[in-house]
Amino acid sequence: MSALAIRDVWKRYGATPVLKGIDLDIDSGEFAILVGPSGCGKSTLLNIVAGLDTANQGTIEIGGRAMSRVAAKDRNIAMVFQSYALYPSMTVRQNMTFGMECRRVPRSVQIETVSRVAKLLQIENLLDRKPSQLSGGQRQRVAMGRALVRDPLLFLFDEPLSNLDAKLRVEMRMEIKRLHQRLDSTIVYVTHDQIEAMTLATRIAVMNQGEIQQFADPDSVYNQPANLFVARFMGAPPMNTLPARVVVEKDRLFAALANEEIRLPLPTTRNAGAYVDREVVLGIRPECIVEYSRRLESSTLVEAPVEMTEPTGAETIVLLRLGGHEVLGRVAPDIRLKPGERTRFSLDTRKICLFDPATERLIN
Amino acid sequence: MPSRITLSRLAIHATLIAIAAFFLVPLLVVVLNALRSTEDITRAGVIGLPHELMWGNFQRTWSSFCIAQHCSGIQPYFWNSMRMVIPATIVSTLFGALNGYSLSLWRFRGDTVVFGIMTLGVFLPEQMRLVPWVIVLRDLGLFNTISGLVLIHTVQGLSFTTLFCRNYYISIPQDLMKAARIDGAGYFRIFWRIVLPLSPPILIVTVIWQFTGIWNEYLYGVTFTRGEQQPITAALIALSVRLADAPQYGEQSAAVLLAALPTLLVYLFGGRYFLRGLTAGAVK
């Protein structure tokens, strides 16, 4: 059953459309992530789902029920905000019971629910504190606790980890994932951080300029990006994209770069037959460009000048020049590369993507 | 910090003391005269130290001094002012808080226009509003009543209280409102449970502002009330009318001090909050 169905939702501020006909079906138990650059409309969409904002056109269904005339409080949802939005004058306990109080949940049930959720999130010792006496990570937990006491059809998370420092963010990310697995709840989660999207989601909706670019599982989004935007947005560092030409040689398709100096065999799964002798955009992930010693049987050897290196500890990101274009590769940290030196690299061509230069769509 | 007496430091202090004295001398004269007998003042002049301390001035002024044929002292007028200032302050502050809450946290179409019109009241001169109030009070039958003055001060206070509260509440994050709406709280529950508990700093500011403003107000008091219905500011003037034929500086000085006492007390106890509240939004 679809827990959330979004049909042709439009939102305009004045004449500017911020959502241009969004369609989305999220199944029960799914962890769906809306990801995109700031201003892409993802938070607006979440607010419309929550009933905090209204669409100009289109419908929202939650649990199979149309939401057009249903107020935020009656949608059976719970929301976690980026700013946590804890009520400053109330204790943690009061923050958690406030919603139940509004819904006239019996006192005994309130007490029972708070202690269960507090135990789950390990915030039992914080219950009598005010939000101002909590650290960022503790506030984040309380904000989740306030959502969890409701047991809703849908959890909405609006960039919940953006205000945490890097270390805490990784910890809380794992904790949210664990909670989802444990509670089997349906979550719609907004973020601009594509790593959060990759690590948490069962399905990712990549948004840009008010449109859904792709809605698929993380593996597909990463390896079969629907278009150039998705290819360049997902992944850190992002996918390399460079102009190429499709050529045929002995019944096999190749992508020719740099005046045909470099020829990369194309995976047979890419139906690029229609593009023979035409210009395309070739996409290759940085992790497919590695040092020569790590070559695979199917790898293609290239020799390219190194322009710059960025050691991250676990690996070294290397900027090289391939057929006149800057390309990023990832090599083992013990490989010492000198800028300006021509070095041999191995290209794993099995996951090459091709895009139509006019429509920017994946050639498939 | 080591204190070194330098010439410039001396000059600064001397200037400050001179300016402070300039402002304090009138108060000092009034305080001293309130403790002097009429004979003493008539003989030695208005400026001088008390020959002997006449605490009786305060008592006579309070309960037996004659103001325009009524020899009951300033006491009834003092209570008139209290009956005017307390309800007007409470009601205008409460409505100002509600207005400010609506205008800042429940944005609606045309809210900035409504806010603009309301704050315009801050800039309208009192005299301009006299005639409309004459008509309103006449039609409501509230002429020459304390209730009439309460109505005037409540309505006119709304401009200031709304402005203060709206500018304070505007810094309450919208996410808080969203969270409360999802939790199922409505307009009034959000106000009572979330917004009002955050409000003491600004409520103290508006209460002080309204209390002193309404207590010290004179024009409406003297225009719309007569005789025993007058607030204390208007009665003080009636008292000084007698000054021309038989000057009684002692009692009059005591009356001035008694009339100024409530606002002085409010400022002494709430002044700290007042300054803190006014700058609350600016620094954050």
XYZ file of C-alpha atoms in Angstrom:
648
model
C 0.000 0.000 0.000
C 1.211 3.439 -0.727
C 1.677 5.396 2.484
C 1.989 8.686 0.670
C 0.792 9.560 -2.823
C 1.632 12.929 -4.317
C -0.179 13.722 -7.559
C 0.721 16.561 -9.901
C 1.503 19.043 -7.135
C 2.233 22.603 -8.245
C 3.285 25.480 -6.073
C 3.864 29.017 -7.220
C 5.054 32.041 -5.296
C 3.651 34.845 -7.391
C 4.568 33.944 -10.938
C 7.556 31.799 -9.973
C 6.787 28.091 -9.868
C 8.732 26.310 -7.142
C 7.096 22.915 -7.647
C 6.244 21.880 -11.179
C 3.916 18.927 -11.141
C 5.405 16.583 -8.555
C 4.305 12.920 -8.683
C 5.567 10.567 -6.027
C 4.409 7.284 -4.489
C 6.001 6.197 -1.254
C 5.298 2.721 0.052
C 4.579 1.809 3.619
C 7.753 1.144 5.567
C 9.901 3.053 3.127
C 12.663 5.499 4.000
C 12.239 8.011 1.190
C 14.677 10.860 0.881
C 14.098 14.088 -0.997
C 17.490 15.437 -1.906
C 18.520 18.426 -3.954
C 20.364 21.729 -3.853
C 18.896 24.565 -1.782
C 15.936 26.177 -3.453
C 14.910 23.039 -5.340
C 11.545 22.922 -3.580
C 12.133 19.894 -1.363
C 11.234 21.637 1.902
C 8.197 23.260 0.294
C 7.026 19.829 -0.803
C 7.486 18.469 2.717
C 5.520 21.387 4.158
C 2.704 20.715 1.700
C 2.654 17.054 2.719
C 2.519 18.158 6.362
C -0.341 20.545 5.689
C 1.705 23.558 6.769
C 1.622 24.988 3.258
C -0.931 24.615 0.502
C -0.363 23.548 -3.082
C -1.838 25.585 -5.925
C -2.788 22.393 -7.682
C -2.581 18.649 -7.155
C -3.484 16.206 -4.410
C -1.841 14.535 -1.443
C -2.985 11.202 -0.049
C -1.680 9.833 3.230
C -2.550 6.231 4.001
C -5.015 6.248 1.120
C -6.918 9.239 2.491
C -7.173 12.495 0.514
C -5.688 15.386 2.486
C -7.103 18.369 0.626
C -9.241 19.581 3.527
C -7.369 17.977 6.399
C -5.489 20.205 8.850
C -1.879 19.474 9.783
C -2.888 18.130 13.190
C -5.334 15.609 11.706
C -2.984 14.129 9.127
C -1.517 11.587 11.521
C 2.027 12.717 10.866
C 4.954 13.712 13.034
C 7.685 16.087 12.005
C 11.274 16.736 13.040
C 12.667 20.148 12.179
C 16.162 21.311 11.331
C 16.008 23.844 14.162
C 14.477 21.118 16.408
C 11.682 23.599 17.276
C 11.508 22.478 20.888
C 9.160 24.588 23.000
C 11.660 26.670 25.006
C 9.547 27.176 28.117
C 8.668 23.497 28.537
C 10.712 20.656 29.934
C 11.671 17.743 27.730
C 8.813 15.749 29.217
C 6.317 18.532 28.514
C 7.659 18.881 24.993
C 6.890 15.232 24.438
C 3.456 15.249 26.054
C 2.224 18.524 24.533
C 0.895 16.873 21.383
C -0.797 14.098 23.339
C -2.304 16.700 25.630
C -3.748 18.517 22.602
C -5.185 15.246 21.346
C -6.598 14.462 24.817
C -4.661 11.250 25.265
C -5.315 9.895 28.797
C -2.698 10.869 31.348
C -1.678 7.287 32.119
C -1.055 6.575 28.423
C 1.011 9.780 28.147
C 3.247 8.737 31.031
C 3.658 5.235 29.647
C 4.454 6.492 26.126
C 6.994 9.051 27.291
C 8.891 6.508 29.355
C 8.908 4.001 26.495
C 10.196 6.527 23.947
C 12.651 8.080 26.401
C 14.097 4.633 26.986
C 14.312 3.933 23.273
C 16.241 7.170 22.671
C 18.165 7.042 25.948
C 16.970 10.439 27.106
C 15.424 9.295 30.387
C 17.841 11.403 32.415
C 16.952 14.546 30.439
C 13.190 14.499 30.937
C 13.070 17.301 33.500
C 15.479 19.635 31.733
C 14.634 22.630 29.599
C 15.803 22.656 25.950
C 18.287 25.445 26.740
C 20.101 23.060 29.104
C 20.674 20.478 26.374
C 23.491 20.043 23.873
C 22.807 19.983 20.142
C 22.804 16.206 19.972
C 20.480 15.928 22.970
C 18.067 18.433 21.436
C 18.079 16.382 18.273
C 17.144 13.280 20.269
C 14.362 15.100 22.072
C 13.002 16.402 18.769
C 12.872 12.819 17.530
C 11.305 11.727 20.796
C 8.549 14.271 20.347
C 7.823 12.759 16.941
C 8.040 9.163 18.153
C 5.453 9.498 20.925
C 2.813 9.901 18.257
C 3.198 6.611 16.357
C 2.033 8.269 13.128
C 1.430 6.984 9.609
C 4.248 9.140 8.343
C 7.370 10.664 9.827
C 8.577 13.844 8.156
C 12.177 14.919 8.704
C 13.244 18.357 7.502
C 17.059 18.379 7.367
C 17.227 17.058 10.926
C 21.001 16.659 11.051
C 22.116 19.884 9.390
C 22.724 21.728 12.646
C 24.983 19.062 14.138
C 28.744 18.935 13.865
C 30.241 16.363 11.503
C 30.957 13.685 14.083
C 27.546 13.820 15.747
C 25.896 13.876 12.349
C 27.395 10.518 11.454
C 26.362 9.071 14.825
C 22.801 10.308 14.572
C 22.602 9.138 10.973
C 23.278 5.596 12.069
C 20.855 5.948 14.926
C 18.055 7.123 12.645
C 18.714 4.202 10.339
C 18.623 1.798 13.263
C 15.357 3.339 14.482
C 13.796 2.945 11.062
C 14.789 -0.683 10.868
C 13.476 -1.292 14.341
C 10.179 0.560 14.107
C 9.453 -0.267 10.471
C 7.971 3.214 10.093
C 7.465 5.211 6.917
C 9.787 8.178 6.693
C 10.018 11.085 4.278
C 13.300 12.839 4.871
C 14.541 16.051 3.296
C 18.243 16.780 3.013
C 20.710 18.564 0.788
C 23.428 16.124 1.783
C 23.710 13.414 -0.841
C 25.742 11.183 1.484
C 22.861 11.181 3.976
C 20.576 10.286 1.101
C 22.769 7.421 -0.057
C 23.314 5.972 3.388
C 19.764 6.189 4.737
C 17.284 5.878 1.923
C 15.437 2.914 0.573
C 14.569 5.218 -2.303
C 15.917 8.632 -3.219
C 14.006 11.371 -5.004
C 16.529 13.758 -6.513
C 14.980 17.180 -7.018
C 16.084 20.194 -8.967
C 14.245 23.388 -9.862
C 10.901 22.117 -8.673
C 11.012 18.826 -10.519
C 11.833 15.270 -9.570
C 14.831 14.254 -11.629
C 14.861 10.648 -10.545
C 13.123 8.513 -7.943
C 14.892 5.216 -7.430
C 16.870 3.132 -4.978
C 20.329 4.468 -4.020
C 22.173 1.998 -6.230
C 20.247 3.032 -9.349
C 20.556 6.717 -8.569
C 24.300 6.283 -8.178
C 25.025 3.927 -11.032
C 22.227 4.714 -13.470
C 21.668 8.439 -12.976
C 18.640 9.464 -15.016
C 20.307 12.599 -16.291
C 23.370 14.789 -16.046
C 22.032 16.708 -13.061
C 21.683 13.552 -10.968
C 25.076 12.310 -12.180
C 26.773 15.514 -11.084
C 24.809 15.968 -7.858
C 25.190 12.514 -6.333
C 28.574 11.293 -5.210
C 31.468 13.114 -3.601
C 33.460 13.896 -5.617
C 30.792 13.878 -8.331
C 30.775 11.900 -11.552
C 33.177 13.135 -14.228
C 31.368 14.235 -17.353
C 33.175 14.941 -20.597
C 32.286 15.174 -24.269
C 32.867 12.016 -26.310
C 31.937 10.451 -29.599
C 30.406 7.009 -30.107
C 32.324 4.952 -32.661
C 32.089 1.360 -33.927
C 35.073 -0.894 -34.224
C 34.788 -4.578 -34.981
C 31.110 -4.619 -34.027
C 31.861 -3.107 -30.644
C 30.924 0.338 -29.464
C 33.554 2.681 -28.104
C 33.532 6.173 -26.705
C 36.266 8.193 -28.319
C 37.772 11.070 -26.386
C 40.167 13.797 -27.367
C 40.212 13.484 -31.143
C 39.924 9.728 -30.914
C 43.236 9.413 -29.061
C 41.526 7.555 -26.258
C 38.968 4.850 -26.906
C 36.939 3.426 -24.085
C 34.885 0.263 -24.695
C 31.252 0.812 -23.804
C 29.343 -1.629 -21.645
C 26.955 -3.672 -23.744
C 24.123 -2.726 -21.412
C 24.237 0.815 -22.739
C 22.145 0.794 -25.884
C 24.126 3.469 -27.612
C 23.605 2.010 -31.118
C 21.468 4.937 -32.151
C 24.260 7.335 -31.226
C 26.994 5.933 -33.469
C 29.108 8.759 -34.880
C 27.268 11.267 -32.724
C 28.447 13.420 -29.870
C 27.481 12.292 -26.362
C 28.418 13.176 -22.804
C 30.391 10.455 -21.107
C 30.113 9.975 -17.373
C 32.595 8.052 -15.297
C 32.791 7.945 -11.505
C 36.094 8.957 -9.883
C 36.433 5.527 -8.235
C 36.595 3.986 -11.727
C 39.834 5.871 -12.373
C 42.568 4.287 -10.249
C 46.289 3.731 -10.243
C 47.614 1.331 -12.869
C 48.648 -1.341 -10.365
C 45.018 -1.865 -9.363
C 43.896 -2.539 -12.954
C 41.288 -5.161 -13.735
C 41.132 -7.368 -16.795
C 38.515 -5.167 -18.363
C 40.317 -1.953 -17.533
C 41.586 0.443 -20.123
C 44.989 1.989 -19.710
C 45.401 5.722 -20.106
C 48.359 7.973 -19.558
C 47.515 11.438 -18.299
C 49.246 14.353 -16.594
C 48.496 14.851 -12.907
C 47.464 18.406 -12.066
C 46.794 18.240 -8.351
C 46.320 15.779 -5.516
C 44.067 15.923 -2.454
C 45.009 13.330 0.163
C 42.040 12.529 2.425
C 43.808 9.874 4.458
C 41.784 6.897 3.302
C 42.497 7.672 -0.323
C 43.875 10.409 -2.497
C 41.730 12.343 -4.906
C 43.722 13.125 -8.001
C 42.940 15.747 -10.602
C 44.216 14.691 -13.994
C 43.789 15.926 -17.520
C 42.112 13.493 -19.835
C 41.829 14.562 -23.470
C 41.960 18.215 -22.499
C 39.346 17.898 -19.720
C 39.812 17.928 -15.984
C 38.879 14.590 -14.474
C 38.960 13.335 -10.902
C 40.277 9.928 -9.951
C 40.732 8.113 -6.651
C 43.983 6.373 -5.903
C 45.359 4.541 -2.883
C 46.913 6.895 -0.307
C 50.366 5.328 -0.573
C 50.657 6.211 -4.254
C 52.874 9.270 -4.476
C 51.932 11.348 -7.466
C 53.752 14.475 -8.532
C 51.862 17.315 -10.144
C 52.867 17.742 -13.784
C 53.997 14.155 -14.182
C 52.437 11.946 -16.824
C 51.144 8.909 -15.006
C 49.440 5.725 -16.035
C 45.912 5.180 -14.786
C 43.506 2.338 -15.134
C 39.926 3.079 -16.195
C 37.199 0.648 -15.231
C 34.790 1.104 -18.116
C 32.041 -1.235 -16.982
C 30.042 1.493 -15.286
C 30.420 4.220 -17.873
C 27.262 6.230 -18.441
C 26.369 8.073 -21.626
C 24.084 11.066 -21.799
C 22.359 12.728 -24.702
C 23.970 16.167 -24.985
C 20.690 17.827 -25.996
C 18.227 16.307 -23.515
C 20.922 15.507 -20.912
C 19.145 12.182 -20.310
C 20.874 8.873 -19.732
C 21.248 6.813 -22.882
C 19.875 3.435 -22.003
C 41.750 48.700 36.952
C 44.147 51.167 38.529
C 42.376 54.482 38.949
C 44.518 57.368 37.855
C 43.212 60.844 38.314
C 43.977 62.691 35.161
C 42.897 66.142 34.095
C 40.561 64.864 31.415
C 38.965 62.390 33.820
C 38.368 65.218 36.273
C 36.863 67.363 33.549
C 34.529 64.564 32.480
C 33.334 63.952 36.007
C 32.875 67.637 36.704
C 30.741 67.991 33.577
C 28.662 64.941 34.453
C 28.087 66.143 37.986
C 27.074 69.578 36.730
C 24.551 68.080 34.297
C 23.184 65.713 36.942
C 22.775 68.612 39.357
C 20.996 70.636 36.715
C 18.401 67.864 36.376
C 18.158 67.089 40.071
C 17.833 70.606 41.495
C 14.096 70.947 40.702
C 13.436 67.592 42.371
C 15.516 68.653 45.338
C 13.607 71.931 45.651
C 10.289 70.071 45.565
C 11.448 67.520 48.126
C 12.744 70.228 50.462
C 9.653 72.395 50.090
C 7.422 69.422 50.807
C 9.044 69.366 54.230
C 8.784 73.104 54.942
C 5.932 75.102 56.384
C 4.172 77.726 54.285
C 5.423 80.483 56.600
C 8.983 79.250 56.249
C 8.719 79.306 52.452
C 7.066 82.717 52.373
C 9.699 84.179 54.683
C 12.876 82.534 53.338
C 11.933 82.126 49.678
C 11.209 79.092 47.527
C 14.793 77.902 47.569
C 16.063 77.075 51.015
C 16.598 74.376 53.600
C 13.690 73.401 55.891
C 13.629 75.273 59.193
C 12.058 72.230 60.762
C 10.795 69.038 59.077
C 7.052 69.293 58.449
C 5.935 65.726 57.749
C 2.373 66.922 58.232
C 2.371 68.396 54.730
C 2.040 64.922 53.278
C -0.777 63.943 55.555
C -2.766 67.146 54.914
C -2.207 66.929 51.177
C -3.282 63.334 51.131
C -6.547 63.643 53.035
C -7.667 67.172 53.932
C -6.240 69.722 51.551
C -8.905 71.643 49.614
C -8.988 71.387 45.848
C -11.744 73.391 44.164
C -14.213 73.309 47.072
C -13.525 69.654 47.927
C -11.500 69.362 51.084
C -10.574 65.690 50.872
C -6.975 66.078 49.793
C -5.585 64.421 46.689
C -6.533 60.966 47.928
C -9.723 60.495 45.805
C -7.943 61.687 42.677
C -5.082 59.329 43.365
C -7.536 56.414 43.522
C -9.253 57.719 40.375
C -5.925 57.453 38.590
C -5.410 53.960 39.959
C -8.872 52.883 38.807
C -7.972 54.258 35.387
C -4.403 53.082 35.000
C -4.697 49.484 36.211
C -7.458 48.211 33.898
C -6.219 50.268 30.950
C -2.674 48.921 31.355
C -3.741 45.306 31.756
C -6.257 45.287 28.905
C -4.092 47.199 26.430
C -1.073 44.985 27.187
C -3.098 41.796 26.801
C -4.639 42.882 23.513
C -1.291 44.210 22.324
C 0.220 40.799 22.970
C -2.608 39.075 21.095
C -2.334 41.545 18.209
C 1.422 41.197 18.052
C 1.104 37.408 18.143
C -1.419 37.422 15.296
C 0.544 39.870 13.185
C 3.922 38.185 13.575
C 3.146 34.479 13.786
C -0.113 34.018 11.884
C 0.720 35.821 8.702
C -2.360 36.606 6.655
C -3.091 38.548 3.513
C -2.794 42.253 4.248
C -1.161 41.783 7.645
C 1.508 44.381 6.942
C -1.174 46.912 6.012
C -3.051 46.243 9.253
C 0.189 46.561 11.196
C 1.061 49.779 9.352
C -2.292 51.352 10.172
C -2.070 50.289 13.812
C 1.391 51.738 14.281
C 0.296 54.958 12.598
C -1.510 55.608 15.890
C 1.881 55.996 17.542
C 2.572 59.079 15.455
C -0.816 60.820 15.668
C -0.745 63.824 18.014
C -3.076 63.604 21.001
C -4.827 66.838 20.164
C -5.938 65.472 16.806
C -7.805 62.670 18.507
C -9.738 64.851 20.957
C -12.766 65.545 18.764
C -13.345 61.938 17.692
C -13.200 60.883 21.328
C -15.701 63.592 22.296
C -18.164 62.027 19.848
C -17.428 58.456 20.962
C -17.722 59.217 24.691
C -20.912 61.225 24.168
C -22.558 58.453 22.167
C -21.525 55.812 24.689
C -22.605 57.958 27.622
C -19.148 57.809 29.151
C -18.526 61.515 29.423
C -17.014 62.527 32.755
C -16.402 58.948 33.865
C -13.269 57.019 34.720
C -14.551 54.236 32.419
C -14.383 56.683 29.532
C -10.726 57.375 30.265
C -10.046 53.638 30.582
C -11.556 53.145 27.132
C -9.480 55.948 25.606
C -6.210 54.784 27.099
C -6.857 51.143 26.245
C -7.629 51.861 22.611
C -4.830 54.371 22.153
C -2.363 52.161 23.958
C -2.918 49.392 21.432
C -0.687 51.092 18.869
C 2.306 50.968 21.182
C 1.644 47.611 22.774
C 1.014 45.984 19.391
C 4.207 47.482 17.988
C 6.279 46.316 20.968
C 4.878 42.803 21.062
C 4.868 42.248 17.323
C 8.524 43.239 17.059
C 9.358 40.904 19.919
C 7.374 37.937 18.645
C 8.731 38.261 15.123
C 11.941 36.644 16.393
C 10.080 33.504 17.533
C 10.966 30.930 14.877
C 8.208 29.826 12.530
C 9.280 26.199 13.041
C 7.946 26.451 16.590
C 4.552 27.374 15.213
C 4.680 24.549 12.700
C 5.600 22.027 15.377
C 2.740 23.232 17.560
C 0.259 23.052 14.686
C 1.273 19.474 13.917
C 0.978 18.694 17.621
C -2.607 19.865 17.334
C -2.517 23.171 19.190
C -4.790 25.958 17.991
C -4.515 29.745 18.009
C -5.195 30.275 21.707
C -3.397 27.199 22.997
C -0.231 28.206 21.145
C -0.579 31.684 22.619
C -1.066 30.534 26.222
C 1.266 27.587 26.279
C 4.119 28.617 23.978
C 4.131 32.337 23.212
C 3.051 33.815 26.543
C 5.666 31.917 28.586
C 8.302 33.508 26.334
C 6.840 36.978 26.814
C 7.761 38.309 30.289
C 10.561 40.590 29.022
C 8.320 42.370 26.540
C 5.259 42.344 28.802
C 7.250 44.116 31.519
C 8.292 46.740 28.971
C 4.745 47.331 27.774
C 3.346 47.416 31.301
C 5.893 50.028 32.411
C 5.371 52.021 29.255
C 1.593 51.948 29.526
C 1.500 52.558 33.269
C 3.725 55.632 33.201
C 2.159 56.955 30.007
C -1.420 56.638 31.258
C -0.629 57.811 34.790
C 1.129 60.928 33.557
C -1.434 61.720 30.868
C -3.108 65.072 31.396
C -4.936 66.313 28.310
C -7.723 63.686 28.223
C -8.124 63.813 31.980
C -8.694 67.535 32.000
C -10.846 67.510 28.855
C -13.218 64.648 29.562
C -13.590 64.751 33.353
C -14.532 67.371 35.869
C -14.506 67.763 39.635
C -14.422 64.516 41.563
C -13.975 62.347 38.486
C -10.591 63.795 37.595
C -7.391 61.782 37.598
C -4.564 63.091 39.744
C -2.724 64.943 36.981
C -5.796 67.073 36.279
C -6.434 67.596 39.991
C -2.868 68.862 40.497
C -3.604 71.664 38.090
C -6.823 72.527 39.889
C -4.699 72.672 43.009
C -2.205 75.062 41.482
C -5.015 77.392 40.459
C -5.285 78.285 44.149
C -1.633 79.085 44.092
C -2.381 82.499 42.664
C -4.367 83.805 45.655
C -2.936 81.889 48.599
C 0.299 80.063 47.794
C 0.781 76.890 49.843
C 4.012 75.620 48.435
C 4.557 73.031 51.144
C 1.341 71.102 50.518
C 1.633 71.519 46.787
C 5.146 70.119 46.729
C 3.969 67.177 48.779
C 1.105 66.668 46.291
C 3.513 66.645 43.363
C 5.682 64.040 45.091
C 2.718 61.844 45.968
C 1.419 62.081 42.412
C 4.792 61.070 40.999
C 5.301 58.216 43.464
C 3.648 55.318 41.566
C 5.555 55.867 38.338
C 8.791 56.307 40.288
C 8.185 53.014 42.078
C 7.304 51.222 38.842
C 10.481 52.499 37.264
C 12.629 51.622 40.277
C 11.368 48.040 40.335
C 10.987 47.465 36.608
C 13.606 49.752 35.111
C 16.181 47.023 34.733
C 13.743 44.928 32.703
C 12.732 47.971 30.728
C 16.215 48.636 29.382
C 16.836 44.935 28.861
C 13.544 44.499 27.035
C 14.011 47.447 24.714
C 17.324 46.117 23.476
C 16.281 42.450 23.518
C 15.582 42.213 19.812
C 18.552 44.337 18.783
C 21.357 42.172 20.140
C 19.675 38.787 20.249
